Structures are given as C-alpha cells and as structure tokens.
Coordinates of C-alpha atoms in Angstrom, one line a residue:
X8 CA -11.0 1.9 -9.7
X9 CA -12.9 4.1 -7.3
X10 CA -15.4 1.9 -6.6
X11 CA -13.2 -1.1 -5.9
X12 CA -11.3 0.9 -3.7
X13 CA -14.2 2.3 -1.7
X14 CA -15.4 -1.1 -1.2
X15 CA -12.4 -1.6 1.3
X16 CA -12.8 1.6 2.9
X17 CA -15.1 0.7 5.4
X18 CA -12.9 1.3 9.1
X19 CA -12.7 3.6 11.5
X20 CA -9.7 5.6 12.3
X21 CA -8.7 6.1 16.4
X22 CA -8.2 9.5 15.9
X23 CA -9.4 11.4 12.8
X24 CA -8.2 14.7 13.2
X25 CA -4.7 14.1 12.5
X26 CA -2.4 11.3 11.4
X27 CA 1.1 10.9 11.3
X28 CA 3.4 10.0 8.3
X29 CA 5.1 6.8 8.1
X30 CA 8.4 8.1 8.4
X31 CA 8.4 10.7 10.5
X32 CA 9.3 10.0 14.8
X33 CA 8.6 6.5 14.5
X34 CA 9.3 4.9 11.2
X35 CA 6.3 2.6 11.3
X36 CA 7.5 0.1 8.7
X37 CA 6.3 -3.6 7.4
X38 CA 7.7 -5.6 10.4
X39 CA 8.8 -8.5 8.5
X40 CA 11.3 -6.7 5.6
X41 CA 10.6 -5.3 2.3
X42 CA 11.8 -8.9 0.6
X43 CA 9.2 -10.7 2.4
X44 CA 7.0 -8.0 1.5
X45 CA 7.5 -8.8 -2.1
X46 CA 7.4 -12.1 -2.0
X47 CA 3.6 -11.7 -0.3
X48 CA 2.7 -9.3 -3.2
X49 CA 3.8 -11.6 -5.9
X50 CA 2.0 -14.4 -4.0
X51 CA -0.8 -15.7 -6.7
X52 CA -0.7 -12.1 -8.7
X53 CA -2.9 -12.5 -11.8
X54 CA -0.9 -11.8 -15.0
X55 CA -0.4 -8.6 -15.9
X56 CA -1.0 -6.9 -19.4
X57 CA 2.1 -6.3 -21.5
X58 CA 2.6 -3.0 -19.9
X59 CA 5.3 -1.9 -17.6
X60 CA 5.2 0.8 -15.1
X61 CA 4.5 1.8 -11.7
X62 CA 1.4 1.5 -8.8
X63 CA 1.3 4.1 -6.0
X64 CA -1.1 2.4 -3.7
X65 CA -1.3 4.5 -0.3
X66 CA -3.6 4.0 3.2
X67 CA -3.7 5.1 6.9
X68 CA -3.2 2.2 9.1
X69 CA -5.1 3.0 12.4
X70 CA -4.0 2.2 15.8
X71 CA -5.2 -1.0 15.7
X72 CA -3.3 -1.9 12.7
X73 CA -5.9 -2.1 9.9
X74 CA -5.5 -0.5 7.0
X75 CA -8.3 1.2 5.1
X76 CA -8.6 4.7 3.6
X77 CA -7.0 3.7 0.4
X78 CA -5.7 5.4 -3.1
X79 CA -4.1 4.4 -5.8
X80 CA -2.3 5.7 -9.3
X81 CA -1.4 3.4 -12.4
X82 CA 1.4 4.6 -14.3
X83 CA 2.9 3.7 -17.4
X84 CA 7.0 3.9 -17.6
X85 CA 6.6 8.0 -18.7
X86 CA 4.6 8.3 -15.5
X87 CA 1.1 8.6 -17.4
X88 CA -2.0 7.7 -16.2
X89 CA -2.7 3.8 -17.2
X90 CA -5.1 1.0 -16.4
X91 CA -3.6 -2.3 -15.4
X92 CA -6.9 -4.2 -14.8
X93 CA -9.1 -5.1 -12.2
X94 CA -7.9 -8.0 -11.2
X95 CA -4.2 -6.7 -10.1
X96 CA -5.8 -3.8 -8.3
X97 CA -8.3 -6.4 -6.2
X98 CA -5.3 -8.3 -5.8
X99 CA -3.1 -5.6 -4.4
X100 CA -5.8 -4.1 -2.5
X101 CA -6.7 -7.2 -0.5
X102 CA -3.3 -8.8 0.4
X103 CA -2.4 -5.0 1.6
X104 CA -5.9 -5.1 3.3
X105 CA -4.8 -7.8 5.3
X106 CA -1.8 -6.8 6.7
X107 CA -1.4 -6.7 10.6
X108 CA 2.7 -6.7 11.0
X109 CA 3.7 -3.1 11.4
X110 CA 6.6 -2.2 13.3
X111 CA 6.8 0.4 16.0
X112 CA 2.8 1.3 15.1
X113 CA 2.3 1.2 19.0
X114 CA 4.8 4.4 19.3
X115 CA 3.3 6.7 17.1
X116 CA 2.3 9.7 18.8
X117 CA 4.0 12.4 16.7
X118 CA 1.7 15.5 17.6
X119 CA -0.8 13.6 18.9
X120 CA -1.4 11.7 16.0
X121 CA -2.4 7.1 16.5
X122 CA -2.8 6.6 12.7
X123 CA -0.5 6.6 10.3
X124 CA -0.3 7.4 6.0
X125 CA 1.4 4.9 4.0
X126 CA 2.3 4.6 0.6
X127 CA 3.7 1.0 -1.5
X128 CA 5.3 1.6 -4.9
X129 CA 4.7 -1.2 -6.3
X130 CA 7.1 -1.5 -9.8
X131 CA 5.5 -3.6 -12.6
X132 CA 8.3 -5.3 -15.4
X133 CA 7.6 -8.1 -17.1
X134 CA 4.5 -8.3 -16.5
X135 CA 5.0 -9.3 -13.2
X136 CA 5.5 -7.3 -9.6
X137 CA 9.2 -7.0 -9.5
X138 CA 9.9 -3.8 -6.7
X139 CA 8.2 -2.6 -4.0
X140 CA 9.3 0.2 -1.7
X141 CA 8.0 2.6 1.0

C-alpha cells in the first residue's frame, strides 16, 4: 500500500510550511457535488472482495489544484485494519489523482496557508463503493 501510494506522491506543494483544513474559512469542497463524486468513484471500480467496510483516503491539494501527499486506511465494518486489494486502491488513488474541480480552492488563505488536507470516506457494501463523504 505504501509503495503504491508513494508512487503518486511526486508534487510540489505552494507553500509547505502550513496548510489549511478543508473545512475550515473556506470550505474547499469537490465543485461538482458529492453524488457526482460517487458516481466518478464507482466509474469502472474493479470488484471488490466479499468484505465490507470503510477507506479513509486523505491528500493536500496545492494551490494549483493537484492532489498528491496521499494516505490511506482499510477498515473492516469493526474498524480493523483490512486489505481490500491492489486494484481498488490504484483505482481510488488515480481517479482522486486526477481531480481538478475544487470549489473556493482560490480563497484559501486561512493563516497564510494555499494548500489544503483532505480526506474521502469512501464506504464499501456489497462489494461495491456505495458512500462517499468529506
């Protein structure tokens, strides 16, 4: 998982000292609505194990609006640690990747800060992606 995840970690942010949370001044949010958001996500997901439970995949989105810096926890429905394959976490990892609609990115200046930490939790039932919230 570590590996996979550096792999996409290779940005800059535009100010490295600090960064601002996603809901705090601002409320930099996914500018086209969390449905739409799902719908992406579900977009050509590869089948999940028979497992349910829950993804916690978080980033800093940098002034520019690319997202890198990325983390991630898979856990089962009594929030232990589990594995839900490669292939989902490629998956997730590159459709977030690409990303470039945030709203009110361009006001974020909470303390200073131009970059912004993010988290998706992504729910997994059914053995497909059935929630995702900020």
């Amino acid at each position: 998982l570590a590996e996979t995840l550096n792999s996409y970690n290779n940005y800059s942010l535009c100010r490295d000292s600090f960064q601002s949370l996603y809901y705090v001044g601002e409320d930099v949010r996914y500018a086209k609505g969390m449905h739409h958001l799902l719908e992406y996500l579900q977009k050509d997901a590869p089948k999940i194990e028979d497992k349910d439970g829950f993804i916690n995949l978080h980033f800093t989105i940098n002034c520019d609006g690319e997202v890198g810096r990325l983390g991630m926890e898979l856990l089962d429905r009594n929030y232990q640690p589990t594995d839900f394959g490669p292939k989902l976490v490629q998956h997730l990892v590159e459709k977030v990747k690409k990303i470039k609609d945030w709203k009110d990115l361009d006001q974020v200046n909470y303390k200073g800060a131009k970059d912004v930490k993010m988290f998706f939790l992504i729910q997994i039932t059914n053995q497909q992606i059935a929630e995702v919230c900020p």
